[in-house]
């Protein structure tokens, strides 16, 4: 029997299973056991060398299509532990992740990659009188907001702690509170962080307003530490050409410059960050979909201030049920107050085999060509060995290209 595109895609996804997967998902304890996964894996080359990726020094993200130089996967298991007669349910969630750079064998040493326990928590759901709320304790992906095309988690209060989520307070409004002691492995010292959120505030047909405040307490065990805070207001507009728009405004002071997560603990009130962003995804017709985003961030600090602009768009056109053409254009610009403006532009063209026509359909097998171009200031700011630097694989050139193939899937 001649294999179809659908068979080839599922074969590729199955081959990736040993190193895969779990897509972000909120388990409600309804089923006895659920399994969820996420994986992206590929191979590529950059002008005869191992595939390299383009990211501007000082920017907080990069446009990801044809620009990911790693295997990354998550594997999540959700189990219902006990259910009381009144419906109250106790359940557990465990998620492991795997990261490995494409130029290394999967040894998972600190220089090559890692295996992490990203989530491990217990929760109470179907709480009588709480209408969909839950209580939890442990390590959790908590109320994360991101821009998919550049993998930018702009509002991400995840970590190790405990809390209650989506408690109804009237008129459709829901309240969430969480207390955290650590965010992730990148946070070197513990600090207590309080996260308060209100959601479900209807503003117009299809429109919802969300508010969040985070307060980071001074860490007594860290010399020179300070307290800090941040605030976020976000408007989500649904049913716009088959998609939705997210508009967010954020401001943080001191350790609150993580804007939801915990920032460095020693900055004081002289260190501030504010950010405004918009991300719009559309499914304008059966065949035409995409996402566009824009970010402006201003960092103010006694040691030096800078601005970061970012704009990107990913239009997708489905020619058939199983073939799409995906194009992504991204531009980043970082301007230090005491230095030259750094710029990076990246263009990717990726004909892709897929399971369906929509923007979010997966698995997706992409054959990509990526071209990057940057200026002299970006080249001078890049660390040694970085592809943008003169000691990188492109040498003194301020442009480069890469091509390859990548599989992404979730379930």
mmCIF file of C-alpha atoms in Angstrom:
data_model
loop_
_atom_site.group_PDB
_atom_site.id
_atom_site.type_symbol
_atom_site.label_atom_id
_atom_site.label_comp_id
_atom_site.label_asym_id
_atom_site.label_seq_id
_atom_site.Cartn_x
_atom_site.Cartn_y
_atom_site.Cartn_z
ATOM 1 C CA UNK A 1 0.000 0.000 0.000
ATOM 2 C CA UNK A 2 1.373 3.415 -0.942
ATOM 3 C CA UNK A 3 1.854 5.582 2.191
ATOM 4 C CA UNK A 4 -0.197 8.768 2.368
ATOM 5 C CA UNK A 5 0.951 12.134 3.732
ATOM 6 C CA UNK A 6 -1.066 11.408 6.879
ATOM 7 C CA UNK A 7 0.747 8.087 7.387
ATOM 8 C CA UNK A 8 4.147 9.744 6.899
ATOM 9 C CA UNK A 9 3.366 12.458 9.445
ATOM 10 C CA UNK A 10 2.227 10.003 12.078
ATOM 11 C CA UNK A 11 5.284 7.843 11.369
ATOM 12 C CA UNK A 12 7.524 10.845 12.008
ATOM 13 C CA UNK A 13 5.678 11.708 15.207
ATOM 14 C CA UNK A 14 5.922 8.104 16.412
ATOM 15 C CA UNK A 15 9.649 7.994 15.697
ATOM 16 C CA UNK A 16 10.089 11.062 17.894
ATOM 17 C CA UNK A 17 8.106 9.555 20.776
ATOM 18 C CA UNK A 18 11.068 8.212 22.792
ATOM 19 C CA UNK A 19 12.336 11.787 23.215
ATOM 20 C CA UNK A 20 9.058 13.601 23.313
ATOM 21 C CA UNK A 21 6.462 15.573 24.615
ATOM 22 C CA UNK A 22 3.582 17.305 26.508
ATOM 23 C CA UNK A 23 1.745 20.268 25.219
ATOM 24 C CA UNK A 24 0.605 22.761 27.862
ATOM 25 C CA UNK A 25 -2.751 21.588 29.153
ATOM 26 C CA UNK A 26 -4.892 22.069 32.270
ATOM 27 C CA UNK A 27 -6.080 18.744 33.646
ATOM 28 C CA UNK A 28 -9.444 18.845 35.424
ATOM 29 C CA UNK A 29 -9.381 15.342 36.938
ATOM 30 C CA UNK A 30 -12.384 14.144 34.916
ATOM 31 C CA UNK A 31 -10.700 11.065 33.385
ATOM 32 C CA UNK A 32 -8.825 8.403 35.385
ATOM 33 C CA UNK A 33 -5.657 8.914 33.316
ATOM 34 C CA UNK A 34 -4.575 11.208 30.497
ATOM 35 C CA UNK A 35 -1.350 11.494 28.536
ATOM 36 C CA UNK A 36 -0.212 14.601 26.681
ATOM 37 C CA UNK A 37 2.873 15.364 24.685
ATOM 38 C CA UNK A 38 4.879 17.931 22.798
ATOM 39 C CA UNK A 39 7.984 17.509 20.641
ATOM 40 C CA UNK A 40 9.979 19.488 18.142
ATOM 41 C CA UNK A 41 13.002 17.922 16.488
ATOM 42 C CA UNK A 42 14.898 18.456 13.286
ATOM 43 C CA UNK A 43 18.179 18.644 11.470
ATOM 44 C CA UNK A 44 19.746 21.380 9.379
ATOM 45 C CA UNK A 45 22.910 22.933 8.033
ATOM 46 C CA UNK A 46 24.242 26.474 7.858
ATOM 47 C CA UNK A 47 26.436 26.959 4.781
ATOM 48 C CA UNK A 48 28.155 23.609 5.228
ATOM 49 C CA UNK A 49 28.311 23.734 9.027
ATOM 50 C CA UNK A 50 26.038 22.463 11.783
ATOM 51 C CA UNK A 51 22.758 24.367 11.840
ATOM 52 C CA UNK A 52 22.987 27.678 13.660
ATOM 53 C CA UNK A 53 20.286 30.062 14.798
ATOM 54 C CA UNK A 54 19.912 33.837 14.809
ATOM 55 C CA UNK A 55 19.066 35.863 17.921
ATOM 56 C CA UNK A 56 19.873 39.510 18.581
ATOM 57 C CA UNK A 57 21.922 40.292 21.735
ATOM 58 C CA UNK A 58 19.666 42.154 24.159
ATOM 59 C CA UNK A 59 16.394 40.839 22.683
ATOM 60 C CA UNK A 60 14.328 38.492 24.853
ATOM 61 C CA UNK A 61 13.171 36.151 22.107
ATOM 62 C CA UNK A 62 13.788 35.070 18.540
ATOM 63 C CA UNK A 63 11.410 34.238 15.695
ATOM 64 C CA UNK A 64 11.315 30.486 15.810
ATOM 65 C CA UNK A 65 10.274 29.102 12.411
ATOM 66 C CA UNK A 66 13.396 27.534 10.867
ATOM 67 C CA UNK A 67 15.369 29.061 13.733
ATOM 68 C CA UNK A 68 15.394 26.410 16.482
ATOM 69 C CA UNK A 69 18.676 24.598 17.045
ATOM 70 C CA UNK A 70 17.577 22.018 19.572
ATOM 71 C CA UNK A 71 15.444 18.985 20.222
ATOM 72 C CA UNK A 72 12.871 19.870 22.860
ATOM 73 C CA UNK A 73 10.131 17.683 24.254
ATOM 74 C CA UNK A 74 7.760 17.341 27.181
ATOM 75 C CA UNK A 75 5.929 14.290 28.474
ATOM 76 C CA UNK A 76 2.967 14.688 30.838
ATOM 77 C CA UNK A 77 0.944 12.131 32.757
ATOM 78 C CA UNK A 78 -2.273 13.114 34.589
ATOM 79 C CA UNK A 79 -3.951 10.728 37.020
ATOM 80 C CA UNK A 80 -7.114 10.914 39.109
ATOM 81 C CA UNK A 81 -6.222 9.680 42.603
ATOM 82 C CA UNK A 82 -9.546 9.889 44.460
ATOM 83 C CA UNK A 83 -13.067 11.168 43.924
ATOM 84 C CA UNK A 84 -15.489 11.878 46.777
ATOM 85 C CA UNK A 85 -19.247 11.323 46.625
ATOM 86 C CA UNK A 86 -19.862 15.067 46.217
ATOM 87 C CA UNK A 87 -17.590 15.169 43.159
ATOM 88 C CA UNK A 88 -14.509 16.665 44.842
ATOM 89 C CA UNK A 89 -11.516 15.175 43.013
ATOM 90 C CA UNK A 90 -7.882 14.734 44.026
ATOM 91 C CA UNK A 91 -5.494 14.321 41.097
ATOM 92 C CA UNK A 92 -1.811 14.567 40.255
ATOM 93 C CA UNK A 93 0.163 15.900 37.302
ATOM 94 C CA UNK A 94 3.777 15.048 36.436
ATOM 95 C CA UNK A 95 5.673 16.435 33.434
ATOM 96 C CA UNK A 96 9.247 15.760 32.406
ATOM 97 C CA UNK A 97 11.134 17.647 29.712
ATOM 98 C CA UNK A 98 14.122 16.894 27.535
ATOM 99 C CA UNK A 99 16.397 19.430 25.860
ATOM 100 C CA UNK A 100 19.344 18.667 23.597
ATOM 101 C CA UNK A 101 21.271 20.864 21.179
ATOM 102 C CA UNK A 102 21.329 19.630 17.594
ATOM 103 C CA UNK A 103 25.136 19.650 17.360
ATOM 104 C CA UNK A 104 25.550 17.195 20.266
ATOM 105 C CA UNK A 105 24.814 13.544 20.867
ATOM 106 C CA UNK A 106 22.102 13.127 23.524
ATOM 107 C CA UNK A 107 24.391 12.911 26.571
ATOM 108 C CA UNK A 108 22.325 15.490 28.510
ATOM 109 C CA UNK A 109 25.297 16.874 30.417
ATOM 110 C CA UNK A 110 25.002 20.566 31.415
ATOM 111 C CA UNK A 111 26.792 21.644 28.221
ATOM 112 C CA UNK A 112 24.805 19.412 25.878
ATOM 113 C CA UNK A 113 21.268 19.349 27.237
ATOM 114 C CA UNK A 114 19.201 18.431 30.241
ATOM 115 C CA UNK A 115 16.291 16.463 31.614
ATOM 116 C CA UNK A 116 14.002 18.371 33.979
ATOM 117 C CA UNK A 117 10.869 17.822 36.044
ATOM 118 C CA UNK A 118 8.890 20.813 34.765
ATOM 119 C CA UNK A 119 5.657 20.051 36.609
ATOM 120 C CA UNK A 120 4.812 17.931 39.634
ATOM 121 C CA UNK A 121 1.742 18.945 41.604
ATOM 122 C CA UNK A 122 -1.402 17.773 43.362
ATOM 123 C CA UNK A 123 -4.726 19.514 42.870
ATOM 124 C CA UNK A 124 -8.328 19.592 44.052
ATOM 125 C CA UNK A 125 -10.924 20.094 41.313
ATOM 126 C CA UNK A 126 -14.730 19.978 41.055
ATOM 127 C CA UNK A 127 -14.856 21.729 44.422
ATOM 128 C CA UNK A 128 -18.517 22.083 45.496
ATOM 129 C CA UNK A 129 -19.691 25.690 45.204
ATOM 130 C CA UNK A 130 -16.532 26.868 43.429
ATOM 131 C CA UNK A 131 -17.756 26.461 39.820
ATOM 132 C CA UNK A 132 -14.635 25.250 38.012
ATOM 133 C CA UNK A 133 -12.012 26.556 40.446
ATOM 134 C CA UNK A 134 -9.106 24.478 41.674
ATOM 135 C CA UNK A 135 -6.574 24.408 44.520
ATOM 136 C CA UNK A 136 -3.064 23.108 43.912
ATOM 137 C CA UNK A 137 0.377 22.626 45.476
ATOM 138 C CA UNK A 138 3.726 21.782 43.851
ATOM 139 C CA UNK A 139 5.681 22.783 40.732
ATOM 140 C CA UNK A 140 3.333 24.058 38.035
ATOM 141 C CA UNK A 141 2.988 25.812 34.682
ATOM 142 C CA UNK A 142 0.746 28.571 35.983
ATOM 143 C CA UNK A 143 -1.412 30.873 33.832
ATOM 144 C CA UNK A 144 1.231 31.293 31.133
ATOM 145 C CA UNK A 145 0.785 33.768 28.269
ATOM 146 C CA UNK A 146 3.058 33.676 25.232
ATOM 147 C CA UNK A 147 3.432 34.788 21.625
ATOM 148 C CA UNK A 148 3.719 31.554 19.678
ATOM 149 C CA UNK A 149 5.758 32.708 16.671
ATOM 150 C CA UNK A 150 8.687 33.887 18.804
ATOM 151 C CA UNK A 151 8.102 31.629 21.849
ATOM 152 C CA UNK A 152 8.005 34.720 24.072
ATOM 153 C CA UNK A 153 6.388 34.005 27.463
ATOM 154 C CA UNK A 154 5.682 37.601 28.372
ATOM 155 C CA UNK A 155 3.453 36.824 31.398
ATOM 156 C CA UNK A 156 4.541 33.620 33.101
ATOM 157 C CA UNK A 157 4.214 33.353 36.908
ATOM 158 C CA UNK A 158 4.997 29.600 36.938
ATOM 159 C CA UNK A 159 7.053 28.025 39.718
ATOM 160 C CA UNK A 160 7.033 26.026 42.964
ATOM 161 C CA UNK A 161 4.275 26.987 45.383
ATOM 162 C CA UNK A 162 0.573 26.649 46.149
ATOM 163 C CA UNK A 163 -2.596 28.499 45.272
ATOM 164 C CA UNK A 164 -6.242 28.694 44.332
ATOM 165 C CA UNK A 165 -7.262 29.438 40.753
ATOM 166 C CA UNK A 166 -10.419 30.748 39.052
ATOM 167 C CA UNK A 167 -12.495 31.197 42.203
ATOM 168 C CA UNK A 168 -15.809 32.861 41.146
ATOM 169 C CA UNK A 169 -16.399 36.243 42.798
ATOM 170 C CA UNK A 170 -19.525 37.307 40.889
ATOM 171 C CA UNK A 171 -20.677 38.482 37.441
ATOM 172 C CA UNK A 172 -18.380 35.982 35.703
ATOM 173 C CA UNK A 173 -15.251 37.444 37.316
ATOM 174 C CA UNK A 174 -12.716 34.954 38.710
ATOM 175 C CA UNK A 175 -9.949 35.450 41.269
ATOM 176 C CA UNK A 176 -6.646 33.578 41.486
ATOM 177 C CA UNK A 177 -3.926 33.722 44.117
ATOM 178 C CA UNK A 178 -0.628 31.838 44.276
ATOM 179 C CA UNK A 179 2.402 31.935 46.544
ATOM 180 C CA UNK A 180 5.726 30.878 45.029
ATOM 181 C CA UNK A 181 9.192 30.280 46.473
ATOM 182 C CA UNK A 182 11.109 29.501 43.273
ATOM 183 C CA UNK A 183 10.505 29.957 39.549
ATOM 184 C CA UNK A 184 12.916 27.569 37.849
ATOM 185 C CA UNK A 185 16.531 26.430 37.731
ATOM 186 C CA UNK A 186 17.600 29.822 36.332
ATOM 187 C CA UNK A 187 16.666 31.528 39.621
ATOM 188 C CA UNK A 188 19.763 31.166 41.845
ATOM 189 C CA UNK A 189 18.163 32.191 45.183
ATOM 190 C CA UNK A 190 14.764 31.602 46.748
ATOM 191 C CA UNK A 191 12.397 34.523 47.205
ATOM 192 C CA UNK A 192 8.729 34.619 48.172
ATOM 193 C CA UNK A 193 6.469 35.888 45.377
ATOM 194 C CA UNK A 194 2.737 36.572 45.656
ATOM 195 C CA UNK A 195 0.627 36.503 42.475
ATOM 196 C CA UNK A 196 -2.899 37.979 42.344
ATOM 197 C CA UNK A 197 -5.072 37.847 39.202
ATOM 198 C CA UNK A 198 -8.595 38.782 38.122
ATOM 199 C CA UNK A 199 -10.025 37.406 34.871
ATOM 200 C CA UNK A 200 -13.363 37.062 33.119
ATOM 201 C CA UNK A 201 -14.161 40.784 33.142
ATOM 202 C CA UNK A 202 -16.407 41.271 30.097
ATOM 203 C CA UNK A 203 -15.785 44.524 28.227
ATOM 204 C CA UNK A 204 -17.629 43.999 24.933
ATOM 205 C CA UNK A 205 -18.944 41.056 22.877
ATOM 206 C CA UNK A 206 -16.072 38.586 22.727
ATOM 207 C CA UNK A 207 -13.818 40.839 24.814
ATOM 208 C CA UNK A 208 -12.286 40.041 28.209
ATOM 209 C CA UNK A 209 -10.106 42.125 30.531
ATOM 210 C CA UNK A 210 -7.533 40.515 32.826
ATOM 211 C CA UNK A 211 -5.501 42.077 35.661
ATOM 212 C CA UNK A 212 -2.466 40.761 37.502
ATOM 213 C CA UNK A 213 -0.243 42.014 40.326
ATOM 214 C CA UNK A 214 2.931 40.290 41.513
ATOM 215 C CA UNK A 215 4.838 41.173 44.686
ATOM 216 C CA UNK A 216 8.337 39.814 45.376
ATOM 217 C CA UNK A 217 9.421 39.948 49.010
ATOM 218 C CA UNK A 218 12.948 40.902 50.034
ATOM 219 C CA UNK A 219 15.078 37.752 50.354
ATOM 220 C CA UNK A 220 16.746 38.027 53.748
ATOM 221 C CA UNK A 221 19.421 35.465 52.921
ATOM 222 C CA UNK A 222 20.623 37.444 49.876
ATOM 223 C CA UNK A 223 22.904 40.421 50.687
ATOM 224 C CA UNK A 224 21.656 43.620 49.065
ATOM 225 C CA UNK A 225 18.282 42.162 48.037
ATOM 226 C CA UNK A 226 15.168 44.314 47.706
ATOM 227 C CA UNK A 227 11.450 43.832 47.342
ATOM 228 C CA UNK A 228 9.724 44.537 44.033
ATOM 229 C CA UNK A 229 6.421 44.388 42.221
ATOM 230 C CA UNK A 230 4.825 44.266 38.792
ATOM 231 C CA UNK A 231 1.409 44.826 37.267
ATOM 232 C CA UNK A 232 -0.164 43.552 34.044
ATOM 233 C CA UNK A 233 -3.395 44.486 32.303
ATOM 234 C CA UNK A 234 -4.438 42.449 29.274
ATOM 235 C CA UNK A 235 -7.382 42.574 26.890
ATOM 236 C CA UNK A 236 -8.311 39.486 24.861
ATOM 237 C CA UNK A 237 -10.649 39.911 21.904
ATOM 238 C CA UNK A 238 -12.019 36.674 20.478
ATOM 239 C CA UNK A 239 -13.823 35.896 17.211
ATOM 240 C CA UNK A 240 -11.810 38.308 15.069
ATOM 241 C CA UNK A 241 -11.609 36.771 11.581
ATOM 242 C CA UNK A 242 -11.725 33.342 13.180
ATOM 243 C CA UNK A 243 -8.945 34.136 15.650
ATOM 244 C CA UNK A 244 -8.175 36.348 18.633
ATOM 245 C CA UNK A 245 -6.123 39.376 19.619
ATOM 246 C CA UNK A 246 -4.147 39.894 22.842
ATOM 247 C CA UNK A 247 -3.093 43.396 23.914
ATOM 248 C CA UNK A 248 -1.020 43.681 27.104
ATOM 249 C CA UNK A 249 0.591 46.486 29.104
ATOM 250 C CA UNK A 250 3.102 45.596 31.839
ATOM 251 C CA UNK A 251 5.222 47.488 34.359
ATOM 252 C CA UNK A 252 7.687 46.269 36.992
ATOM 253 C CA UNK A 253 10.069 47.678 39.613
ATOM 254 C CA UNK A 254 13.158 46.073 41.214
ATOM 255 C CA UNK A 255 12.843 42.266 41.370
ATOM 256 C CA UNK A 256 9.438 42.760 39.730
ATOM 257 C CA UNK A 257 11.044 43.378 36.315
ATOM 258 C CA UNK A 258 10.341 39.711 35.564
ATOM 259 C CA UNK A 259 6.801 41.033 34.878
ATOM 260 C CA UNK A 260 5.059 38.108 36.552
ATOM 261 C CA UNK A 261 8.063 35.917 37.243
ATOM 262 C CA UNK A 262 10.830 36.716 39.761
ATOM 263 C CA UNK A 263 13.517 39.022 38.423
ATOM 264 C CA UNK A 264 17.048 39.564 39.833
ATOM 265 C CA UNK A 265 16.809 40.118 43.595
ATOM 266 C CA UNK A 266 19.336 42.942 44.105
ATOM 267 C CA UNK A 267 17.962 45.777 41.891
ATOM 268 C CA UNK A 268 16.143 48.524 43.807
ATOM 269 C CA UNK A 269 13.454 51.000 42.774
ATOM 270 C CA UNK A 270 15.908 52.637 40.370
ATOM 271 C CA UNK A 271 15.487 49.626 38.074
ATOM 272 C CA UNK A 272 12.238 49.551 36.080
ATOM 273 C CA UNK A 273 10.785 47.806 33.047
ATOM 274 C CA UNK A 274 7.664 48.480 31.069
ATOM 275 C CA UNK A 275 6.320 46.656 28.054
ATOM 276 C CA UNK A 276 3.456 46.913 25.616
ATOM 277 C CA UNK A 277 2.647 44.186 23.090
ATOM 278 C CA UNK A 278 -0.012 43.016 20.709
ATOM 279 C CA UNK A 279 -0.389 39.533 19.229
ATOM 280 C CA UNK A 280 -3.101 38.639 16.735
ATOM 281 C CA UNK A 281 -3.820 35.216 15.263
ATOM 282 C CA UNK A 282 -6.294 34.768 12.447
ATOM 283 C CA UNK A 283 -8.059 32.053 10.500
ATOM 284 C CA UNK A 284 -9.535 34.346 7.864
ATOM 285 C CA UNK A 285 -10.698 31.471 5.675
ATOM 286 C CA UNK A 286 -10.379 27.721 5.477
ATOM 287 C CA UNK A 287 -7.000 28.114 3.772
ATOM 288 C CA UNK A 288 -5.508 31.407 5.016
ATOM 289 C CA UNK A 289 -4.294 31.778 8.594
ATOM 290 C CA UNK A 290 -1.422 33.308 10.494
ATOM 291 C CA UNK A 291 -0.120 35.385 13.375
ATOM 292 C CA UNK A 292 1.370 38.859 13.701
ATOM 293 C CA UNK A 293 2.949 40.429 16.779
ATOM 294 C CA UNK A 294 4.643 43.610 17.942
ATOM 295 C CA UNK A 295 6.547 44.272 21.186
ATOM 296 C CA UNK A 296 8.084 47.393 22.705
ATOM 297 C CA UNK A 297 10.038 47.110 25.945
ATOM 298 C CA UNK A 298 11.893 49.821 27.852
ATOM 299 C CA UNK A 299 14.465 48.914 30.518
ATOM 300 C CA UNK A 300 15.663 51.608 32.933
ATOM 301 C CA UNK A 301 18.621 50.891 35.239
ATOM 302 C CA UNK A 302 21.447 52.841 36.898
ATOM 303 C CA UNK A 303 23.943 50.599 35.095
ATOM 304 C CA UNK A 304 22.461 51.321 31.660
ATOM 305 C CA UNK A 305 19.095 51.597 29.938
ATOM 306 C CA UNK A 306 17.870 50.264 26.621
ATOM 307 C CA UNK A 307 14.836 49.839 24.375
ATOM 308 C CA UNK A 308 13.793 46.707 22.507
ATOM 309 C CA UNK A 309 11.455 46.702 19.502
ATOM 310 C CA UNK A 310 10.228 43.507 17.875
ATOM 311 C CA UNK A 311 7.873 42.840 14.975
ATOM 312 C CA UNK A 312 7.024 39.551 13.295
ATOM 313 C CA UNK A 313 4.432 37.976 11.038
ATOM 314 C CA UNK A 314 3.769 34.375 9.990
ATOM 315 C CA UNK A 315 1.222 33.996 7.165
ATOM 316 C CA UNK A 316 0.154 30.442 6.330
ATOM 317 C CA UNK A 317 -1.651 29.285 3.195
ATOM 318 C CA UNK A 318 -2.988 25.727 2.876
ATOM 319 C CA UNK A 319 -3.063 24.540 -0.728
ATOM 320 C CA UNK A 320 -4.532 21.163 0.237
ATOM 321 C CA UNK A 321 -5.522 19.317 3.398
ATOM 322 C CA UNK A 322 -1.943 18.139 3.782
ATOM 323 C CA UNK A 323 0.268 20.843 2.262
ATOM 324 C CA UNK A 324 0.897 24.380 3.483
ATOM 325 C CA UNK A 325 3.254 27.177 2.580
ATOM 326 C CA UNK A 326 4.480 28.986 5.695
ATOM 327 C CA UNK A 327 6.460 32.230 5.613
ATOM 328 C CA UNK A 328 7.823 34.062 8.644
ATOM 329 C CA UNK A 329 9.449 37.486 8.771
ATOM 330 C CA UNK A 330 10.851 38.837 12.031
ATOM 331 C CA UNK A 331 12.761 41.993 12.933
ATOM 332 C CA UNK A 332 14.372 42.895 16.280
ATOM 333 C CA UNK A 333 15.981 46.215 17.235
ATOM 334 C CA UNK A 334 17.830 46.948 20.496
ATOM 335 C CA UNK A 335 18.941 50.498 21.300
ATOM 336 C CA UNK A 336 21.147 51.029 24.369
ATOM 337 C CA UNK A 337 21.124 54.597 25.676
ATOM 338 C CA UNK A 338 24.931 54.597 25.598
ATOM 339 C CA UNK A 339 25.528 52.659 22.396
ATOM 340 C CA UNK A 340 24.644 52.040 18.770
ATOM 341 C CA UNK A 341 21.374 50.449 17.678
ATOM 342 C CA UNK A 342 21.601 46.720 16.998
ATOM 343 C CA UNK A 343 19.313 45.143 14.381
ATOM 344 C CA UNK A 344 18.528 41.646 13.133
ATOM 345 C CA UNK A 345 16.051 40.593 10.431
ATOM 346 C CA UNK A 346 15.133 36.975 9.720
ATOM 347 C CA UNK A 347 13.102 35.466 6.861
ATOM 348 C CA UNK A 348 12.011 31.820 6.668
ATOM 349 C CA UNK A 349 10.180 30.007 3.885
ATOM 350 C CA UNK A 350 8.851 26.582 4.870
ATOM 351 C CA UNK A 351 6.746 24.313 2.632
ATOM 352 C CA UNK A 352 5.149 21.885 5.069
ATOM 353 C CA UNK A 353 3.272 18.606 5.235
ATOM 354 C CA UNK A 354 0.489 18.724 7.785
ATOM 355 C CA UNK A 355 -2.605 16.969 9.077
ATOM 356 C CA UNK A 356 -5.127 19.741 8.383
ATOM 357 C CA UNK A 357 -5.449 23.262 7.014
ATOM 358 C CA UNK A 358 -5.724 25.339 10.204
ATOM 359 C CA UNK A 359 -2.912 27.359 11.802
ATOM 360 C CA UNK A 360 -2.799 25.150 14.905
ATOM 361 C CA UNK A 361 -3.038 21.741 13.219
ATOM 362 C CA UNK A 362 -0.232 19.343 14.154
ATOM 363 C CA UNK A 363 1.830 17.262 13.461
ATOM 364 C CA UNK A 364 3.634 19.454 10.940
ATOM 365 C CA UNK A 365 6.731 18.462 8.947
ATOM 366 C CA UNK A 366 8.535 21.573 7.666
ATOM 367 C CA UNK A 367 11.234 21.901 5.029
ATOM 368 C CA UNK A 368 12.722 25.317 5.710
ATOM 369 C CA UNK A 369 15.138 27.880 4.344
ATOM 370 C CA UNK A 370 16.114 30.707 6.715
ATOM 371 C CA UNK A 371 18.047 33.883 5.914
ATOM 372 C CA UNK A 372 19.333 36.278 8.575
ATOM 373 C CA UNK A 373 20.854 39.746 8.228
ATOM 374 C CA UNK A 374 22.277 41.967 10.988
ATOM 375 C CA UNK A 375 24.200 45.218 11.331
ATOM 376 C CA UNK A 376 27.687 46.066 12.590
ATOM 377 C CA UNK A 377 26.491 46.997 16.086
ATOM 378 C CA UNK A 378 24.844 43.579 16.460
ATOM 379 C CA UNK A 379 28.036 41.923 15.248
ATOM 380 C CA UNK A 380 30.149 43.867 17.782
ATOM 381 C CA UNK A 381 27.764 43.032 20.677
ATOM 382 C CA UNK A 382 27.605 39.288 19.928
ATOM 383 C CA UNK A 383 29.745 37.057 22.190
ATOM 384 C CA UNK A 384 32.637 35.051 20.764
ATOM 385 C CA UNK A 385 31.483 32.106 18.684
ATOM 386 C CA UNK A 386 27.968 33.477 18.245
ATOM 387 C CA UNK A 387 26.809 33.252 14.604
ATOM 388 C CA UNK A 388 26.426 37.038 14.517
ATOM 389 C CA UNK A 389 30.014 37.665 15.688
ATOM 390 C CA UNK A 390 33.159 37.814 13.560
ATOM 391 C CA UNK A 391 34.313 34.595 15.268
ATOM 392 C CA UNK A 392 31.115 32.766 14.309
ATOM 393 C CA UNK A 393 30.668 30.514 11.295
ATOM 394 C CA UNK A 394 29.786 33.446 9.010
ATOM 395 C CA UNK A 395 32.983 35.342 9.900
ATOM 396 C CA UNK A 396 33.024 39.024 8.951
ATOM 397 C CA UNK A 397 29.851 38.648 6.890
ATOM 398 C CA UNK A 398 26.717 40.217 8.336
ATOM 399 C CA UNK A 399 24.308 37.764 6.757
ATOM 400 C CA UNK A 400 23.871 34.015 6.704
ATOM 401 C CA UNK A 401 21.481 31.236 5.801
ATOM 402 C CA UNK A 402 20.422 27.820 6.994
ATOM 403 C CA UNK A 403 18.135 25.083 5.711
ATOM 404 C CA UNK A 404 16.780 21.845 7.050
ATOM 405 C CA UNK A 405 13.719 19.899 8.144
ATOM 406 C CA UNK A 406 11.782 19.959 11.426
ATOM 407 C CA UNK A 407 8.870 18.045 12.920
ATOM 408 C CA UNK A 408 6.587 19.655 15.513
ATOM 409 C CA UNK A 409 3.639 17.931 17.115
ATOM 410 C CA UNK A 410 1.519 17.910 20.244
ATOM 411 C CA UNK A 411 -1.413 15.882 21.541
#
